[in-house]
Amino acid sequence: LAPWIPVVGLEIHAQISSNSKLFSGSQVQFAAPPNSLVSFFDASLPGTLPVLNRRCVEAAVMTGLALNCSINKKSLFDRKHYFYADLPAGYQITQQRVPIAVNGSLSYSLCIDNKMSQMVTKTVRIKQIQLEQDSGKSLHDDTRCQTLVDLNRAGVGLMEVVMEPDMCCGEEAAAAVRELQLILQALGSSQAVMAEGQLRVDANVSVHHPGEPYGVRTEVKNINSIRFLAKAVDYEIQRQIEELENGGTILNETRAFDSKHGCTVPMRDKEGKQDYRFMPEPNLPPLILYDTKSLPANMNHQQVINIDWIHERLPDLPSVKREKLVEQYGILPEHSFTLLNEDGLAEFFESVVKQTQMKPKKVIGWILNDLLSYLKQHSLTVKESPVSSFLLADLLNLLEKKEISSTAAKQVLVELWKGEGKTPLEIVKEQKLELLHDQKELEQICQAVIDGQENE
Amino acid sequence: AALKDGLRSQVSAALKEGRVTPTELCQRCLALIKSTRFLNAYITVAEETALKQAEESEERYKRGQPLGILDGIPIAVKDNFNTAGIETTCASNMLKGYISPYNATVVQKLLDHGAVLLGKTNLDEFAMGSGSTDGVFGPVRNPWSYSKQYKEKSVPKSLSEDEESDWVITGGSSGGSAAAVSSFTCFAALGSDTGGSTRNPAAHCGVVGLKPTYGLISRHGLIPLVNSMDVPGILTRCVDDAAVLLGSLAGHDPKDSTTIQDDFTPFELPNLTDVSKLSIGIPKEYDAPGLSSEILALWSKAADLFKNAGAKVVEVSLPHTRYSIVCYHVLCTAEVASNMARFDGLEYGHRSDVKDSTESMYAATRREGFNDVVRGRILSGNYFLLKQNYEKYFVKAQKVRRLIANDFVKVFRSGVDVLLTPTTLSDAAPYTEFIQEDNRTRSAQDDILTQAANMAGLPAINVPTALSERGLPVGLQFIGRSFQEKQLLTVAKWFEKQVQFPVIQLEEVKRHDSGVFQHQKSASFS
């Protein structure tokens, strides 16, 4: 059988972290009472007009720069029309003709064969980033034959990041999205918490034989966890391969991921191809951005965005942070990945290093093997750790000063997890875990043991 | 003071001096509205709130602190502007009973200046039409139908015919506003202008109708027809009043991203005496097919008027004029299809009882809520926006629009200050004749002289010029440079003074006018 080449592209919708929505002043907030964050414009009351939110544009520019994109100094807004209960105006305002950023790239790393020690770096091209409105939410109540519509989310700013089909499997897709998530969180342009719907992924999947043109692709929509993303993509690749090997064809359709059964299923509502009847948004002039060169002298700085100014103030991206950790602390690259992958762990590590004499290369073991595994076992976040960096540093200092053995240290740690407020020293004293350094004392104990043996 | 009053030294002065109170003025207007109900100019009369506003105005005058020249002045607003607490229907079943929670910016500005909002005026449904005949509340009747001037010239009818059957239309779509101003029930009214909807009824009703430059006045709260062409329009009885209204309405609105950023300084119009430095352009293409010989002659006479007064009058060419109808049709219907998509019965407005599915509810709501004119334009517009048609129609039309706009740029660059054209092809048609043709045909015919200004975003104004042979008003149009309203209105004012358009002689007004019936040259408030 000829080999199959799977091709995976992604469309990622990231909710912009801002106080108000993309085109109106109503608040952005998760889990507020239904329809409590809806302005006249969000409800599409006739006569209302969109007004662009500056913060949202800045977020998109930051993200574009972080992803090595060209920022379009002139971008345009368009209307994308379709009828749906969660789309009050009957159209979404998006950027179809000329988006705000294009032609970027994202580097991410993968472990080969699940070995952290063998990491490989891959790149995915970023086709574009566009600003657009989020829709509201509709909940189908089948028992009462009604649809409940909540417009709190309608009009929230989104950055749609389009990744070219440079990936080949679920693992790559997941790693790319994870890295994007870390970048967005580092920038602050999106909180990117998938569980809260702040980051949603649509995967485009197809398979073909080498040398042949790309196969028909399907779109798996609204995947809301990284784990599910990998599963959904891999399932879909398998499904397509099986279908084609059995002589079937792939339909260019939209599918959803059924997390319960671990499979993809066709989506009911999206039958047939939609013609979105794109039209320029007449109420928004072209979005003009400046850089230091093109900025007119007498412009009111409140009214304009300077790309260079934003570039100068970008925070360290995850890749840079990792490099710095490796350089500064002498830890391995794969260590730095794990540190950044867990929210707050890098800061915890650095805090412990500051408070102890133990070398970072040794501290890292305690962080990654002991602390992290405990947290994972108990589904705790770093923030929720009963053992603070202070306590752990304290413990490691005892170890470093050779006052206890490393076995004893692990014992103390078990005690510390209970969170009873005792210090490591107190626990050591309680359980008599002190290392004996006094030669004479040691000789006496050994002699006692030998004597004991002789007596028997 | 009389309802017909108004030179700057009159109604506003009268209010200031206490010769008439805002409450009296308001009550008289309300009474006149009642006795002219047969005109069907108003959809909603906001009697209670108007009287309250009048009382508040009166308090301010008593304290010697009026808000300005508009304080206490009764005005009317076309029913496609949002008015908080007062029904806004767009003359459509879709919005019958709809009470908006906010005021359009222009409405708010008028209220902030102390104006008294009498009510909402009638229009073609969603402003689609050129007759004000296609709204759900019925057609608006042109007050001139009942004027002495028209009746005198009417061919005597046989006894069996209803005397009322030969009433003439107001033109549209801001017919209610034009009729309200024309019949003295208010001193000024807001209309809207997308293809001529303020200037056309202004011409037929013998009032001043100003279409400002696109972007000068906020559209926030104006329920849109074509976002890229709509402007709020101003209807008054004289050019000076239009300048006053303009002064209170123009300027940047942060809620409308298509308004200009620059500050706007209200101006007073100079009394032009010397027109020798003026260059008037006469676009030859505006001698359009169907233009009545009467209006052609009037246009010519007007040109001579300027020439004889020393102005430079030149023939110019706007070669792409003949493509404007088709271009307008494509762009207008495309935007209509888009703008009407929000009317689905879910959040506000009419909702059908059909509940089988969301789609069926939408479809039934829209079929029940929109008349066939609106539905027809939606269908056309969606057709032009289809992926396979977009380049051929929409993009092409945008390019043609650019050509039309450039025609004007070239002409103004050549040294012409203002263009002089007819506003309509003929005087107002009798209703029975008008409805022989469908809305689309009529709109296409009637918009030809006015819509190019909307395509180019230019300011234009109708100035009532003379009465036709049938005793009905005929107006002429001036088109000016972008944001040069001062120059445009100055020229218009000079012309207005020259032509001395007669005052309408209406029985109803005479009866209500307890003041001295003065033969005013024009009737204004400022």
GROMACS .gro file of C-alpha atoms in nm, chain B residues 51-366:
model
  316
  507LEU     CA    1  -4.562   7.036   2.538
  508LYS     CA    2  -4.327   6.941   2.817
  509GLN     CA    3  -4.029   7.050   2.610
  510ALA     CA    4  -4.209   7.373   2.527
  511GLU     CA    5  -4.271   7.438   2.894
  512GLU     CA    6  -3.907   7.380   2.976
  513SER     CA    7  -3.810   7.616   2.698
  514GLU     CA    8  -4.047   7.874   2.836
  515GLU     CA    9  -3.880   7.850   3.174
  516ARG     CA   10  -3.546   7.915   3.013
  517TYR     CA   11  -3.676   8.220   2.827
  518LYS     CA   12  -3.828   8.351   3.150
  519ARG     CA   13  -3.490   8.316   3.321
  520GLY     CA   14  -3.337   8.493   3.025
  521GLN     CA   15  -3.127   8.186   2.947
  522PRO     CA   16  -3.242   8.040   2.617
  523LEU     CA   17  -3.013   7.775   2.476
  524GLY     CA   18  -2.985   7.951   2.147
  525ILE     CA   19  -3.176   8.040   1.839
  526LEU     CA   20  -3.346   7.700   1.822
  527ASP     CA   21  -3.479   7.709   2.176
  528GLY     CA   22  -3.853   7.655   2.169
  529ILE     CA   23  -3.869   7.607   1.793
  530PRO     CA   24  -4.104   7.323   1.689
  531ILE     CA   25  -3.944   7.072   1.458
  532ALA     CA   26  -4.036   6.736   1.307
  533VAL     CA   27  -3.816   6.434   1.244
  534LYS     CA   28  -3.844   6.172   0.971
  535ASP     CA   29  -3.946   5.838   1.114
  536ASN     CA   30  -3.620   5.666   1.028
  537PHE     CA   31  -3.432   5.851   1.300
  538ASN     CA   32  -3.418   5.689   1.643
  539THR     CA   33  -3.604   5.888   1.907
  540ALA     CA   34  -3.587   5.757   2.262
  541GLY     CA   35  -3.926   5.683   2.405
  542ILE     CA   36  -4.107   5.777   2.085
  543GLU     CA   37  -4.201   5.511   1.832
  544THR     CA   38  -3.966   5.473   1.534
  545THR     CA   39  -4.127   5.275   1.255
  546CYS     CA   40  -3.955   5.353   0.924
  547ALA     CA   41  -4.315   5.323   0.795
  548SER     CA   42  -4.272   4.947   0.808
  549ASN     CA   43  -4.459   4.660   0.973
  550MET     CA   44  -4.118   4.537   1.079
  551LEU     CA   45  -4.081   4.821   1.330
  552LYS     CA   46  -4.441   4.902   1.416
  553GLY     CA   47  -4.447   4.966   1.787
  554TYR     CA   48  -4.068   4.979   1.814
  555ILE     CA   49  -3.958   5.217   2.086
  556SER     CA   50  -3.591   5.290   2.057
  557PRO     CA   51  -3.387   5.325   2.377
  558TYR     CA   52  -3.164   5.597   2.234
  559ASN     CA   53  -3.173   5.922   2.039
  560ALA     CA   54  -2.998   5.963   1.708
  561THR     CA   55  -2.711   6.208   1.747
  562VAL     CA   56  -2.889   6.470   1.534
  563VAL     CA   57  -3.205   6.433   1.741
  564GLN     CA   58  -3.007   6.467   2.061
  565LYS     CA   59  -2.835   6.778   1.931
  566LEU     CA   60  -3.166   6.941   1.843
  567LEU     CA   61  -3.305   6.860   2.185
  568ASP     CA   62  -2.985   6.992   2.347
  569HIS     CA   63  -3.046   7.318   2.162
  570GLY     CA   64  -3.394   7.336   2.309
  571ALA     CA   65  -3.591   7.244   1.997
  572VAL     CA   66  -3.939   7.105   2.051
  573LEU     CA   67  -3.991   6.766   1.888
  574LEU     CA   68  -4.348   6.761   1.755
  575GLY     CA   69  -4.343   6.416   1.606
  576LYS     CA   70  -4.217   6.165   1.349
  577THR     CA   71  -4.296   6.215   0.985
  578ASN     CA   72  -4.413   5.975   0.719
  579LEU     CA   73  -4.193   5.826   0.447
  580ASP     CA   74  -4.162   5.545   0.196
  581GLU     CA   75  -4.096   5.221   0.382
  582PHE     CA   76  -3.733   5.222   0.498
  583ALA     CA   77  -3.679   5.531   0.283
  584MET     CA   78  -3.709   5.331  -0.038
  585GLY     CA   79  -3.900   5.532  -0.289
  586SER     CA   80  -3.941   5.870  -0.451
  587GLY     CA   81  -4.307   5.940  -0.377
  588SER     CA   82  -4.363   5.880  -0.003
  589THR     CA   83  -4.642   5.654  -0.121
  590ASP     CA   84  -4.509   5.314  -0.019
  591GLY     CA   85  -4.516   5.316   0.359
  592VAL     CA   86  -4.752   5.106   0.571
  593PHE     CA   87  -4.925   5.417   0.700
  594GLY     CA   88  -5.031   5.523   0.355
  595PRO     CA   89  -4.915   5.796   0.119
  596VAL     CA   90  -4.837   6.154   0.212
  597ARG     CA   91  -5.034   6.424   0.034
  598ASN     CA   92  -4.864   6.731  -0.098
  599PRO     CA   93  -5.008   7.038   0.084
  600TRP     CA   94  -4.997   7.226  -0.245
  601SER     CA   95  -5.279   6.997  -0.363
  602TYR     CA   96  -5.502   7.204  -0.136
  603SER     CA   97  -5.350   7.537  -0.212
  604LYS     CA   98  -5.536   7.819  -0.373
  605GLN     CA   99  -5.265   7.833  -0.635
  606TYR     CA  100  -5.316   7.474  -0.743
  607LYS     CA  101  -5.692   7.476  -0.721
  608GLU     CA  102  -5.712   7.782  -0.940
  609LYS     CA  103  -5.517   7.611  -1.212
  610SER     CA  104  -5.692   7.276  -1.186
  611VAL     CA  105  -5.902   7.158  -1.473
  612PRO     CA  106  -6.261   7.152  -1.342
  613LYS     CA  107  -6.360   6.797  -1.270
  614SER     CA  108  -6.691   6.635  -1.340
  615LEU     CA  109  -6.924   6.624  -1.040
  616SER     CA  110  -6.900   6.248  -1.007
  617GLU     CA  111  -6.527   6.256  -0.939
  618ASP     CA  112  -6.408   6.289  -0.587
  619GLU     CA  113  -6.262   6.631  -0.543
  620GLU     CA  114  -5.989   6.476  -0.342
  621SER     CA  115  -5.872   6.233  -0.609
  622ASP     CA  116  -5.643   6.468  -0.788
  623TRP     CA  117  -5.416   6.539  -0.497
  624VAL     CA  118  -5.049   6.528  -0.587
  625ILE     CA  119  -4.764   6.344  -0.426
  626THR     CA  120  -4.497   6.505  -0.213
  627GLY     CA  121  -4.212   6.321  -0.377
  628GLY     CA  122  -3.988   6.114  -0.150
  629SER     CA  123  -3.880   5.952   0.048
  630SER     CA  124  -3.883   6.239   0.305
  631GLY     CA  125  -4.230   6.344   0.195
  632GLY     CA  126  -4.375   6.371   0.543
  633SER     CA  127  -4.103   6.609   0.654
  634ALA     CA  128  -4.138   6.821   0.341
  635ALA     CA  129  -4.516   6.837   0.380
  636ALA     CA  130  -4.484   6.924   0.749
  637VAL     CA  131  -4.256   7.217   0.675
  638SER     CA  132  -4.454   7.323   0.370
  639SER     CA  133  -4.784   7.330   0.563
  640PHE     CA  134  -4.637   7.531   0.850
  641THR     CA  135  -4.689   7.264   1.112
  642CYS     CA  136  -4.325   7.300   1.207
  643PHE     CA  137  -4.042   7.538   1.134
  644ALA     CA  138  -3.792   7.282   1.019
  645ALA     CA  139  -3.770   6.908   0.975
  646LEU     CA  140  -3.508   6.640   0.944
  647GLY     CA  141  -3.515   6.416   0.642
  648SER     CA  142  -3.261   6.178   0.499
  649ASP     CA  143  -3.100   6.181   0.156
  650THR     CA  144  -2.955   5.877  -0.016
  651GLY     CA  145  -3.040   5.941  -0.382
  652GLY     CA  146  -3.235   6.264  -0.351
  653SER     CA  147  -3.480   6.184  -0.074
  654THR     CA  148  -3.461   6.528   0.082
  655ARG     CA  149  -3.420   6.740  -0.229
  656ASN     CA  150  -3.690   6.569  -0.435
  657PRO     CA  151  -3.978   6.624  -0.189
  658ALA     CA  152  -3.840   6.969  -0.111
  659ALA     CA  153  -3.876   7.058  -0.478
  660HIS     CA  154  -4.230   6.921  -0.502
  661CYS     CA  155  -4.341   7.086  -0.178
  662GLY     CA  156  -4.178   7.419  -0.237
  663VAL     CA  157  -3.935   7.416   0.052
  664VAL     CA  158  -3.559   7.433   0.093
  665GLY     CA  159  -3.399   7.090   0.108
  666LEU     CA  160  -3.031   7.060   0.198
  667LYS     CA  161  -2.820   6.752   0.149
  668PRO     CA  162  -2.495   6.813   0.338
  669THR     CA  163  -2.155   6.672   0.245
  670TYR     CA  164  -2.121   6.308   0.341
  671GLY     CA  165  -1.940   6.290   0.672
  672LEU     CA  166  -2.039   6.635   0.791
  673ILE     CA  167  -2.339   6.530   0.994
  674SER     CA  168  -2.350   6.217   1.209
  675ARG     CA  169  -2.552   5.919   1.091
  676HIS     CA  170  -2.552   5.756   1.433
  677GLY     CA  171  -2.914   5.669   1.495
  678LEU     CA  172  -3.027   5.714   1.136
  679ILE     CA  173  -3.158   5.375   1.030
  680PRO     CA  174  -2.949   5.315   0.722
  681LEU     CA  175  -3.050   5.259   0.366
  682VAL     CA  176  -2.708   5.287   0.202
  683ASN     CA  177  -2.438   5.355   0.459
  684SER     CA  178  -2.193   5.492   0.207
  685MET     CA  179  -2.442   5.745   0.066
  686ASP     CA  180  -2.695   5.832   0.340
  687VAL     CA  181  -2.690   6.172   0.501
  688PRO     CA  182  -2.936   6.343   0.738
  689GLY     CA  183  -3.120   6.607   0.535
  690ILE     CA  184  -3.249   6.948   0.643
  691LEU     CA  185  -3.585   7.088   0.531
  692THR     CA  186  -3.675   7.449   0.603
  693ARG     CA  187  -3.869   7.735   0.453
  694CYS     CA  188  -3.567   7.946   0.376
  695VAL     CA  189  -3.196   7.909   0.321
  696ASP     CA  190  -3.097   8.104   0.634
  697ASP     CA  191  -3.288   7.854   0.847
  698ALA     CA  192  -3.107   7.568   0.679
  699ALA     CA  193  -2.777   7.730   0.778
  700VAL     CA  194  -2.891   7.757   1.138
  701LEU     CA  195  -2.992   7.389   1.149
  702LEU     CA  196  -2.667   7.293   0.985
  703GLY     CA  197  -2.474   7.486   1.247
  704SER     CA  198  -2.638   7.294   1.527
  705LEU     CA  199  -2.594   6.952   1.369
  706ALA     CA  200  -2.261   6.939   1.192
  707GLY     CA  201  -1.932   6.818   1.331
  708HIS     CA  202  -1.740   6.511   1.440
  709ASP     CA  203  -1.928   6.238   1.624
  710PRO     CA  204  -1.714   5.971   1.793
  711LYS     CA  205  -2.007   5.734   1.756
  712ASP     CA  206  -1.992   5.762   1.375
  713SER     CA  207  -1.652   5.670   1.233
  714THR     CA  208  -1.740   5.817   0.894
  715THR     CA  209  -1.770   6.173   1.022
  716ILE     CA  210  -1.486   6.414   0.963
  717GLN     CA  211  -1.238   6.464   1.243
  718ASP     CA  212  -1.217   6.842   1.207
  719ASP     CA  213  -1.417   7.078   1.418
  720PHE     CA  214  -1.704   7.251   1.248
  721THR     CA  215  -1.763   7.620   1.297
  722PRO     CA  216  -2.125   7.729   1.248
  723PHE     CA  217  -2.155   8.024   1.013
  724GLU     CA  218  -2.398   8.302   0.938
  725LEU     CA  219  -2.473   8.354   0.573
  726PRO     CA  220  -2.356   8.679   0.422
  727ASN     CA  221  -2.598   8.875   0.207
  728LEU     CA  222  -2.427   8.838  -0.124
  729THR     CA  223  -2.472   9.134  -0.352
  730ASP     CA  224  -2.189   9.092  -0.596
  731VAL     CA  225  -2.185   8.768  -0.792
  732SER     CA  226  -1.926   8.876  -1.046
  733LYS     CA  227  -1.660   8.654  -0.894
  734LEU     CA  228  -1.887   8.352  -0.907
  735SER     CA  229  -1.860   8.077  -1.166
  736ILE     CA  230  -2.177   7.876  -1.218
  737GLY     CA  231  -2.154   7.548  -1.406
  738ILE     CA  232  -2.442   7.412  -1.612
  739PRO     CA  233  -2.391   7.037  -1.668
  740LYS     CA  234  -2.530   6.955  -2.009
  741GLU     CA  235  -2.610   6.595  -1.919
  742TYR     CA  236  -2.870   6.719  -1.673
  743ASP     CA  237  -3.096   6.801  -1.964
  744ALA     CA  238  -3.211   6.447  -1.908
  745PRO     CA  239  -3.468   6.247  -2.101
  746GLY     CA  240  -3.809   6.325  -1.961
  747LEU     CA  241  -3.720   6.672  -1.839
  748SER     CA  242  -4.029   6.888  -1.882
  749SER     CA  243  -3.995   7.183  -2.113
  750GLU     CA  244  -4.126   7.399  -1.834
  751ILE     CA  245  -3.839   7.312  -1.605
  752LEU     CA  246  -3.590   7.335  -1.885
  753ALA     CA  247  -3.706   7.690  -1.947
  754LEU     CA  248  -3.691   7.774  -1.580
  755TRP     CA  249  -3.339   7.637  -1.557
  756SER     CA  250  -3.237   7.847  -1.850
  757LYS     CA  251  -3.397   8.154  -1.699
  758ALA     CA  252  -3.205   8.094  -1.378
  759ALA     CA  253  -2.879   8.068  -1.566
  760ASP     CA  254  -2.957   8.398  -1.734
  761LEU     CA  255  -3.032   8.548  -1.395
  762PHE     CA  256  -2.679   8.475  -1.285
  763LYS     CA  257  -2.532   8.588  -1.614
  764ASN     CA  258  -2.716   8.917  -1.609
  765ALA     CA  259  -2.601   8.977  -1.254
  766GLY     CA  260  -2.242   8.947  -1.367
  767ALA     CA  261  -2.158   8.589  -1.277
  768LYS     CA  262  -1.964   8.364  -1.509
  769VAL     CA  263  -2.198   8.094  -1.638
  770VAL     CA  264  -2.037   7.806  -1.824
  771GLU     CA  265  -2.159   7.485  -1.973
  772VAL     CA  266  -1.976   7.188  -1.827
  773SER     CA  267  -1.984   6.817  -1.879
  774LEU     CA  268  -2.026   6.532  -1.633
  775PRO     CA  269  -1.991   6.255  -1.890
  776HIS     CA  270  -2.067   5.958  -1.665
  777THR     CA  271  -2.403   6.091  -1.549
  778ARG     CA  272  -2.595   5.845  -1.763
  779TYR     CA  273  -2.441   5.548  -1.586
  780SER     CA  274  -2.538   5.668  -1.243
  781ILE     CA  275  -2.883   5.506  -1.234
  782VAL     CA  276  -2.752   5.156  -1.293
  783CYS     CA  277  -2.452   5.210  -1.069
  784TYR     CA  278  -2.674   5.340  -0.792
  785HIS     CA  279  -2.909   5.047  -0.834
  786VAL     CA  280  -2.632   4.792  -0.781
  787LEU     CA  281  -2.466   4.962  -0.487
  788CYS     CA  282  -2.791   5.061  -0.319
  789THR     CA  283  -2.950   4.719  -0.336
  790ALA     CA  284  -2.630   4.548  -0.221
  791GLU     CA  285  -2.611   4.764   0.091
  792VAL     CA  286  -2.984   4.726   0.148
  793ALA     CA  287  -2.954   4.348   0.141
  794SER     CA  288  -2.683   4.375   0.401
  795ASN     CA  289  -2.848   4.637   0.623
  796MET     CA  290  -3.179   4.456   0.632
  797ALA     CA  291  -3.020   4.129   0.742
  798ARG     CA  292  -3.055   4.231   1.106
  799PHE     CA  293  -3.434   4.230   1.089
  800ASP     CA  294  -3.502   3.874   1.193
  801GLY     CA  295  -3.756   3.921   1.470
  802LEU     CA  296  -3.520   3.791   1.734
  803GLU     CA  297  -3.408   4.099   1.927
  804TYR     CA  298  -3.668   4.365   1.841
  805GLY     CA  299  -3.943   4.451   1.600
  806HIS     CA  300  -4.200   4.225   1.445
  807ARG     CA  301  -4.165   3.852   1.510
  808SER     CA  302  -4.376   3.601   1.324
  809ASP     CA  303  -4.578   3.336   1.507
  810VAL     CA  304  -4.422   3.068   1.290
  811LYS     CA  305  -4.210   2.859   1.526
  812ASP     CA  306  -4.110   2.544   1.341
  813SER     CA  307  -3.747   2.641   1.320
  814THR     CA  308  -3.526   2.946   1.342
  815GLU     CA  309  -3.505   2.962   0.962
  816SER     CA  310  -3.879   2.947   0.913
  817MET     CA  311  -3.931   3.208   1.180
  818TYR     CA  312  -3.682   3.436   1.010
  819ALA     CA  313  -3.837   3.385   0.668
  820ALA     CA  314  -4.192   3.443   0.786
  821THR     CA  315  -4.093   3.746   0.992
  822ARG     CA  316  -3.922   3.907   0.699
   0.00000   0.00000   0.00000
